[in-house]
């Protein structure tokens, strides 16, 4: 499992972390309670902070591969840098968990590369063209990550 896609040199600016947290909190609560979000299918990704060591929760759009496997994109809307959760996954890949439909469970995380990444990127952007738009806002490659459920 390698998380080694570099940041870009340009892209959109993201709001401060406190603002993002406040904006995301209602979505996280809805998913934890078993609800869904309008538009994209969304899970809560739980990671351990790379620097702080604190548990972090992030709502992330997902694309199911099977009952036990999902793809997520570290798009950050086309920002210069990957989202913080990407670096948290890279630092603590064995501590990742997700919440789907109110159920929390551990997952293994793997960044996809080469033809496998390109195949899934094409499928995702065909189904959700907004992600292709995000890619035009930055010069970084948007990471595609496979999450696979594992026994607790």
Short mmCIF file of C-alpha atoms in Angstrom, two decimals:
data_model
loop_
_atom_site.label_atom_id
_atom_site.label_comp_id
_atom_site.label_asym_id
_atom_site.label_seq_id
_atom_site.Cartn_x
_atom_site.Cartn_y
_atom_site.Cartn_z
CA UNK A 1 0.00 0.00 0.00
CA UNK A 2 1.67 3.20 -1.13
CA UNK A 3 0.36 6.67 -0.59
CA UNK A 4 2.85 8.68 -2.59
CA UNK A 5 1.02 10.97 -5.00
CA UNK A 6 2.61 14.44 -4.72
CA UNK A 7 0.72 17.65 -4.03
CA UNK A 8 0.25 20.13 -6.86
CA UNK A 9 1.62 23.62 -7.43
CA UNK A 10 -1.76 25.29 -8.00
CA UNK A 11 -5.42 24.73 -7.25
CA UNK A 12 -8.37 26.21 -5.40
CA UNK A 13 -8.01 27.51 -1.84
CA UNK A 14 -9.88 25.63 0.85
CA UNK A 15 -11.60 27.31 3.80
CA UNK A 16 -9.92 27.14 7.23
CA UNK A 17 -10.10 23.77 9.00
CA UNK A 18 -12.53 25.05 11.65
CA UNK A 19 -14.95 26.20 8.95
CA UNK A 20 -14.73 22.85 7.14
CA UNK A 21 -15.33 21.01 10.41
CA UNK A 22 -18.42 23.10 11.19
CA UNK A 23 -19.75 22.57 7.66
CA UNK A 24 -19.14 18.81 7.79
CA UNK A 25 -20.54 18.14 11.28
CA UNK A 26 -24.24 17.86 10.24
CA UNK A 27 -23.36 15.44 7.42
CA UNK A 28 -21.29 13.29 9.77
CA UNK A 29 -24.14 13.19 12.30
CA UNK A 30 -26.66 12.20 9.61
CA UNK A 31 -24.49 9.31 8.37
CA UNK A 32 -23.74 8.14 11.93
CA UNK A 33 -27.50 8.03 12.59
CA UNK A 34 -28.00 5.81 9.54
CA UNK A 35 -29.25 8.55 7.23
CA UNK A 36 -28.10 9.45 3.75
CA UNK A 37 -27.00 12.63 2.04
CA UNK A 38 -28.54 14.17 -1.09
CA UNK A 39 -26.59 13.71 -4.31
CA UNK A 40 -23.48 11.58 -3.79
CA UNK A 41 -23.28 8.46 -1.66
CA UNK A 42 -21.23 9.52 1.36
CA UNK A 43 -19.41 7.67 4.11
CA UNK A 44 -17.61 8.94 7.19
CA UNK A 45 -13.89 8.18 7.01
CA UNK A 46 -12.25 7.97 10.43
CA UNK A 47 -8.48 8.42 10.53
CA UNK A 48 -5.79 9.15 13.12
CA UNK A 49 -4.19 12.57 12.59
CA UNK A 50 -0.70 12.41 11.09
CA UNK A 51 0.60 15.24 13.29
CA UNK A 52 -1.84 15.40 16.20
CA UNK A 53 -2.54 11.71 16.68
CA UNK A 54 -6.17 12.66 17.31
CA UNK A 55 -9.09 10.85 15.72
CA UNK A 56 -10.51 12.73 12.72
CA UNK A 57 -13.81 12.24 10.89
CA UNK A 58 -14.38 13.31 7.30
CA UNK A 59 -17.43 12.87 5.07
CA UNK A 60 -16.22 11.47 1.75
CA UNK A 61 -18.12 10.54 -1.43
CA UNK A 62 -17.76 6.87 -2.27
CA UNK A 63 -18.31 4.53 -5.18
CA UNK A 64 -19.10 0.89 -4.31
CA UNK A 65 -17.06 -1.88 -5.89
CA UNK A 66 -18.75 -4.67 -3.90
CA UNK A 67 -20.48 -5.18 -0.56
CA UNK A 68 -17.11 -4.96 1.17
CA UNK A 69 -15.09 -2.57 -1.02
CA UNK A 70 -15.46 1.12 -1.95
CA UNK A 71 -13.52 3.72 -3.90
CA UNK A 72 -12.93 7.23 -2.59
CA UNK A 73 -11.14 10.17 -4.21
CA UNK A 74 -8.78 12.60 -2.49
CA UNK A 75 -10.06 15.45 -4.66
CA UNK A 76 -10.44 18.30 -2.13
CA UNK A 77 -12.46 20.01 -4.85
CA UNK A 78 -9.33 20.57 -6.93
CA UNK A 79 -7.21 22.15 -4.20
CA UNK A 80 -3.43 22.45 -4.50
CA UNK A 81 -2.93 19.90 -1.72
CA UNK A 82 -4.57 16.58 -0.97
CA UNK A 83 -7.14 16.60 1.84
CA UNK A 84 -5.76 16.05 5.34
CA UNK A 85 -7.38 12.64 5.55
CA UNK A 86 -5.13 11.42 2.70
CA UNK A 87 -2.01 12.16 4.76
CA UNK A 88 -3.65 10.67 7.85
CA UNK A 89 -4.35 7.43 5.94
CA UNK A 90 -0.76 7.36 4.70
CA UNK A 91 0.59 7.78 8.24
CA UNK A 92 -1.81 5.35 9.97
CA UNK A 93 -3.30 3.02 7.34
CA UNK A 94 -4.01 0.24 9.85
CA UNK A 95 -6.25 2.50 11.97
CA UNK A 96 -8.78 3.55 9.30
CA UNK A 97 -12.48 2.98 9.86
CA UNK A 98 -15.65 3.99 8.06
CA UNK A 99 -19.26 4.63 8.99
CA UNK A 100 -21.83 3.54 6.41
CA UNK A 101 -25.58 3.57 7.09
CA UNK A 102 -24.94 4.02 10.80
CA UNK A 103 -22.53 1.06 11.07
CA UNK A 104 -18.84 1.60 11.94
CA UNK A 105 -16.16 -0.92 10.96
CA UNK A 106 -12.41 -1.10 10.20
CA UNK A 107 -11.07 -0.95 6.64
CA UNK A 108 -7.83 -1.49 4.79
CA UNK A 109 -6.86 1.41 2.53
CA UNK A 110 -4.86 1.15 -0.68
CA UNK A 111 -4.04 3.91 -3.15
CA UNK A 112 -4.46 2.74 -6.73
CA UNK A 113 -1.82 3.46 -9.36
CA UNK A 114 -1.22 2.95 -13.07
CA UNK A 115 -3.82 1.24 -15.26
CA UNK A 116 -5.98 0.21 -12.29
CA UNK A 117 -6.25 3.82 -11.11
CA UNK A 118 -6.93 5.04 -14.66
CA UNK A 119 -9.66 2.42 -15.19
CA UNK A 120 -11.50 3.40 -12.01
CA UNK A 121 -10.92 7.13 -12.60
CA UNK A 122 -12.65 6.83 -16.00
CA UNK A 123 -15.60 4.94 -14.47
CA UNK A 124 -15.98 7.44 -11.63
CA UNK A 125 -15.75 10.55 -13.79
CA UNK A 126 -18.29 9.08 -16.23
CA UNK A 127 -20.71 8.56 -13.33
CA UNK A 128 -19.80 11.79 -11.48
CA UNK A 129 -18.39 14.38 -13.95
CA UNK A 130 -17.78 16.90 -11.17
CA UNK A 131 -14.62 15.02 -10.24
CA UNK A 132 -13.23 15.53 -13.75
CA UNK A 133 -13.94 19.25 -13.29
CA UNK A 134 -12.00 19.22 -10.00
CA UNK A 135 -9.02 17.73 -11.85
CA UNK A 136 -8.95 20.76 -14.20
CA UNK A 137 -8.50 23.10 -11.21
CA UNK A 138 -5.15 21.66 -10.14
CA UNK A 139 -2.01 20.14 -11.59
CA UNK A 140 -1.91 17.28 -9.08
CA UNK A 141 -3.15 13.80 -9.82
CA UNK A 142 -6.25 13.13 -7.73
CA UNK A 143 -5.63 9.93 -5.76
CA UNK A 144 -8.10 7.04 -6.07
CA UNK A 145 -8.21 4.91 -2.91
CA UNK A 146 -9.80 1.52 -2.39
CA UNK A 147 -11.24 0.83 1.06
CA UNK A 148 -11.88 -2.81 1.90
CA UNK A 149 -13.80 -3.87 4.99
CA UNK A 150 -12.04 -6.17 7.44
CA UNK A 151 -13.04 -8.01 10.58
CA UNK A 152 -12.86 -5.96 13.78
#
